[in-house]
């Protein structure tokens, strides 16, 4: 990467450190959504861990701009079923040991 892009050591470090060893999608909101959709449709993954470079703003941008694009591509929910996870998985509620 350093040779092909003629990067200095500092530029290479800055480019690699943001990924922390993970794949990085770069581009417009639509391009990022398209890249995620491609991986999903090609069965290259079954989910993603979103790791924004900073939590102040970047996560909000992903939620506000990329998620709607993913919803347009029908790979992200637009609404959720009612109920708790326990109810959705039909797991009975355990009896409390505190007998309140």
PDB file of C-alpha atoms in Angstrom:
ATOM      1  CA  UNK A   1       0.000   0.000   0.000  1.00  0.00           C
ATOM      2  CA  UNK A   2       2.830   2.350   0.877  1.00  0.00           C
ATOM      3  CA  UNK A   3       4.558   1.803  -2.454  1.00  0.00           C
ATOM      4  CA  UNK A   4       1.451   1.733  -4.651  1.00  0.00           C
ATOM      5  CA  UNK A   5       0.076   4.948  -3.122  1.00  0.00           C
ATOM      6  CA  UNK A   6       3.470   6.607  -2.495  1.00  0.00           C
ATOM      7  CA  UNK A   7       2.673   7.114   1.193  1.00  0.00           C
ATOM      8  CA  UNK A   8       5.060   8.414   3.820  1.00  0.00           C
ATOM      9  CA  UNK A   9       5.390   6.403   7.034  1.00  0.00           C
ATOM     10  CA  UNK A  10       3.115   8.889   8.786  1.00  0.00           C
ATOM     11  CA  UNK A  11       0.465   8.685   6.029  1.00  0.00           C
ATOM     12  CA  UNK A  12       0.599   4.893   6.086  1.00  0.00           C
ATOM     13  CA  UNK A  13       0.209   4.878   9.871  1.00  0.00           C
ATOM     14  CA  UNK A  14      -2.742   7.281   9.693  1.00  0.00           C
ATOM     15  CA  UNK A  15      -4.417   5.174   7.030  1.00  0.00           C
ATOM     16  CA  UNK A  16      -3.927   1.880   8.859  1.00  0.00           C
ATOM     17  CA  UNK A  17      -4.607   3.016  12.431  1.00  0.00           C
ATOM     18  CA  UNK A  18      -8.204   4.015  11.648  1.00  0.00           C
ATOM     19  CA  UNK A  19      -9.023   0.473  10.582  1.00  0.00           C
ATOM     20  CA  UNK A  20      -7.435  -1.133  13.632  1.00  0.00           C
ATOM     21  CA  UNK A  21      -6.844  -4.187  11.471  1.00  0.00           C
ATOM     22  CA  UNK A  22     -10.369  -4.267  10.028  1.00  0.00           C
ATOM     23  CA  UNK A  23     -11.856  -3.639   6.626  1.00  0.00           C
ATOM     24  CA  UNK A  24     -12.665   0.034   6.116  1.00  0.00           C
ATOM     25  CA  UNK A  25     -15.436   1.235   3.815  1.00  0.00           C
ATOM     26  CA  UNK A  26     -14.732   4.712   2.445  1.00  0.00           C
ATOM     27  CA  UNK A  27     -16.864   6.979   0.314  1.00  0.00           C
ATOM     28  CA  UNK A  28     -20.153   8.821   0.258  1.00  0.00           C
ATOM     29  CA  UNK A  29     -23.020   7.561   2.391  1.00  0.00           C
ATOM     30  CA  UNK A  30     -24.476   5.834  -0.662  1.00  0.00           C
ATOM     31  CA  UNK A  31     -21.124   4.273  -1.587  1.00  0.00           C
ATOM     32  CA  UNK A  32     -20.576   2.932   1.937  1.00  0.00           C
ATOM     33  CA  UNK A  33     -24.099   1.469   1.981  1.00  0.00           C
ATOM     34  CA  UNK A  34     -23.504  -0.102  -1.429  1.00  0.00           C
ATOM     35  CA  UNK A  35     -20.226  -1.661  -0.260  1.00  0.00           C
ATOM     36  CA  UNK A  36     -21.920  -3.077   2.853  1.00  0.00           C
ATOM     37  CA  UNK A  37     -24.791  -4.417   0.713  1.00  0.00           C
ATOM     38  CA  UNK A  38     -22.351  -6.057  -1.688  1.00  0.00           C
ATOM     39  CA  UNK A  39     -20.617  -7.913   1.143  1.00  0.00           C
ATOM     40  CA  UNK A  40     -23.989  -8.933   2.544  1.00  0.00           C
ATOM     41  CA  UNK A  41     -25.387 -10.172  -0.790  1.00  0.00           C
ATOM     42  CA  UNK A  42     -22.196 -12.064  -1.628  1.00  0.00           C
ATOM     43  CA  UNK A  43     -22.431 -13.889   1.730  1.00  0.00           C
ATOM     44  CA  UNK A  44     -19.057 -12.461   2.708  1.00  0.00           C
ATOM     45  CA  UNK A  45     -20.510 -11.628   6.132  1.00  0.00           C
ATOM     46  CA  UNK A  46     -23.562 -12.040   8.296  1.00  0.00           C
ATOM     47  CA  UNK A  47     -23.236  -8.706  10.091  1.00  0.00           C
ATOM     48  CA  UNK A  48     -20.948  -5.794  10.798  1.00  0.00           C
ATOM     49  CA  UNK A  49     -19.341  -4.204  13.831  1.00  0.00           C
ATOM     50  CA  UNK A  50     -19.426  -0.475  13.268  1.00  0.00           C
ATOM     51  CA  UNK A  51     -16.306   1.211  14.667  1.00  0.00           C
ATOM     52  CA  UNK A  52     -16.356   4.921  13.871  1.00  0.00           C
ATOM     53  CA  UNK A  53     -13.073   6.790  14.280  1.00  0.00           C
ATOM     54  CA  UNK A  54     -14.747   8.926  16.927  1.00  0.00           C
ATOM     55  CA  UNK A  55     -18.016   8.518  18.765  1.00  0.00           C
ATOM     56  CA  UNK A  56     -18.792  12.224  18.786  1.00  0.00           C
ATOM     57  CA  UNK A  57     -20.607  12.639  15.522  1.00  0.00           C
ATOM     58  CA  UNK A  58     -19.377   9.763  13.388  1.00  0.00           C
ATOM     59  CA  UNK A  59     -21.801   7.224  14.834  1.00  0.00           C
ATOM     60  CA  UNK A  60     -24.631   9.736  14.456  1.00  0.00           C
ATOM     61  CA  UNK A  61     -23.647  10.257  10.808  1.00  0.00           C
ATOM     62  CA  UNK A  62     -23.721   6.518  10.196  1.00  0.00           C
ATOM     63  CA  UNK A  63     -27.149   6.180  11.814  1.00  0.00           C
ATOM     64  CA  UNK A  64     -28.629   9.266  10.165  1.00  0.00           C
ATOM     65  CA  UNK A  65     -27.212   8.832   6.664  1.00  0.00           C
ATOM     66  CA  UNK A  66     -25.898   5.310   5.984  1.00  0.00           C
ATOM     67  CA  UNK A  67     -28.689   3.382   7.737  1.00  0.00           C
ATOM     68  CA  UNK A  68     -31.422   5.001   5.592  1.00  0.00           C
ATOM     69  CA  UNK A  69     -29.439   4.025   2.494  1.00  0.00           C
ATOM     70  CA  UNK A  70     -29.224   0.445   3.789  1.00  0.00           C
ATOM     71  CA  UNK A  71     -32.969   0.518   4.398  1.00  0.00           C
ATOM     72  CA  UNK A  72     -33.547   1.616   0.791  1.00  0.00           C
ATOM     73  CA  UNK A  73     -31.487  -1.430  -0.237  1.00  0.00           C
ATOM     74  CA  UNK A  74     -33.715  -3.641   1.977  1.00  0.00           C
ATOM     75  CA  UNK A  75     -30.893  -4.940   4.137  1.00  0.00           C
ATOM     76  CA  UNK A  76     -31.660  -2.993   7.319  1.00  0.00           C
ATOM     77  CA  UNK A  77     -34.913  -3.067   9.272  1.00  0.00           C
ATOM     78  CA  UNK A  78     -37.252  -0.110   9.117  1.00  0.00           C
ATOM     79  CA  UNK A  79     -39.170  -1.198  12.212  1.00  0.00           C
ATOM     80  CA  UNK A  80     -38.966  -3.825  14.919  1.00  0.00           C
ATOM     81  CA  UNK A  81     -41.487  -6.332  16.229  1.00  0.00           C
ATOM     82  CA  UNK A  82     -43.055  -5.541  19.581  1.00  0.00           C
ATOM     83  CA  UNK A  83     -41.851  -7.351  22.685  1.00  0.00           C
ATOM     84  CA  UNK A  84     -38.689  -8.138  24.551  1.00  0.00           C
ATOM     85  CA  UNK A  85     -35.958 -10.380  23.185  1.00  0.00           C
ATOM     86  CA  UNK A  86     -37.078 -13.029  25.667  1.00  0.00           C
ATOM     87  CA  UNK A  87     -40.639 -12.820  24.281  1.00  0.00           C
ATOM     88  CA  UNK A  88     -39.457 -12.906  20.670  1.00  0.00           C
ATOM     89  CA  UNK A  89     -37.407 -16.037  21.346  1.00  0.00           C
ATOM     90  CA  UNK A  90     -40.269 -17.587  23.345  1.00  0.00           C
ATOM     91  CA  UNK A  91     -38.081 -18.014  26.436  1.00  0.00           C
ATOM     92  CA  UNK A  92     -40.062 -18.160  29.685  1.00  0.00           C
ATOM     93  CA  UNK A  93     -39.346 -15.541  32.312  1.00  0.00           C
ATOM     94  CA  UNK A  94     -37.443 -17.126  35.224  1.00  0.00           C
ATOM     95  CA  UNK A  95     -38.914 -17.030  38.706  1.00  0.00           C
ATOM     96  CA  UNK A  96     -37.338 -14.377  40.883  1.00  0.00           C
ATOM     97  CA  UNK A  97     -35.250 -15.637  43.783  1.00  0.00           C
ATOM     98  CA  UNK A  98     -36.159 -12.483  45.716  1.00  0.00           C
ATOM     99  CA  UNK A  99     -39.930 -13.220  46.173  1.00  0.00           C
ATOM    100  CA  UNK A 100     -40.956  -9.578  46.155  1.00  0.00           C
TER     101      UNK A 100
END
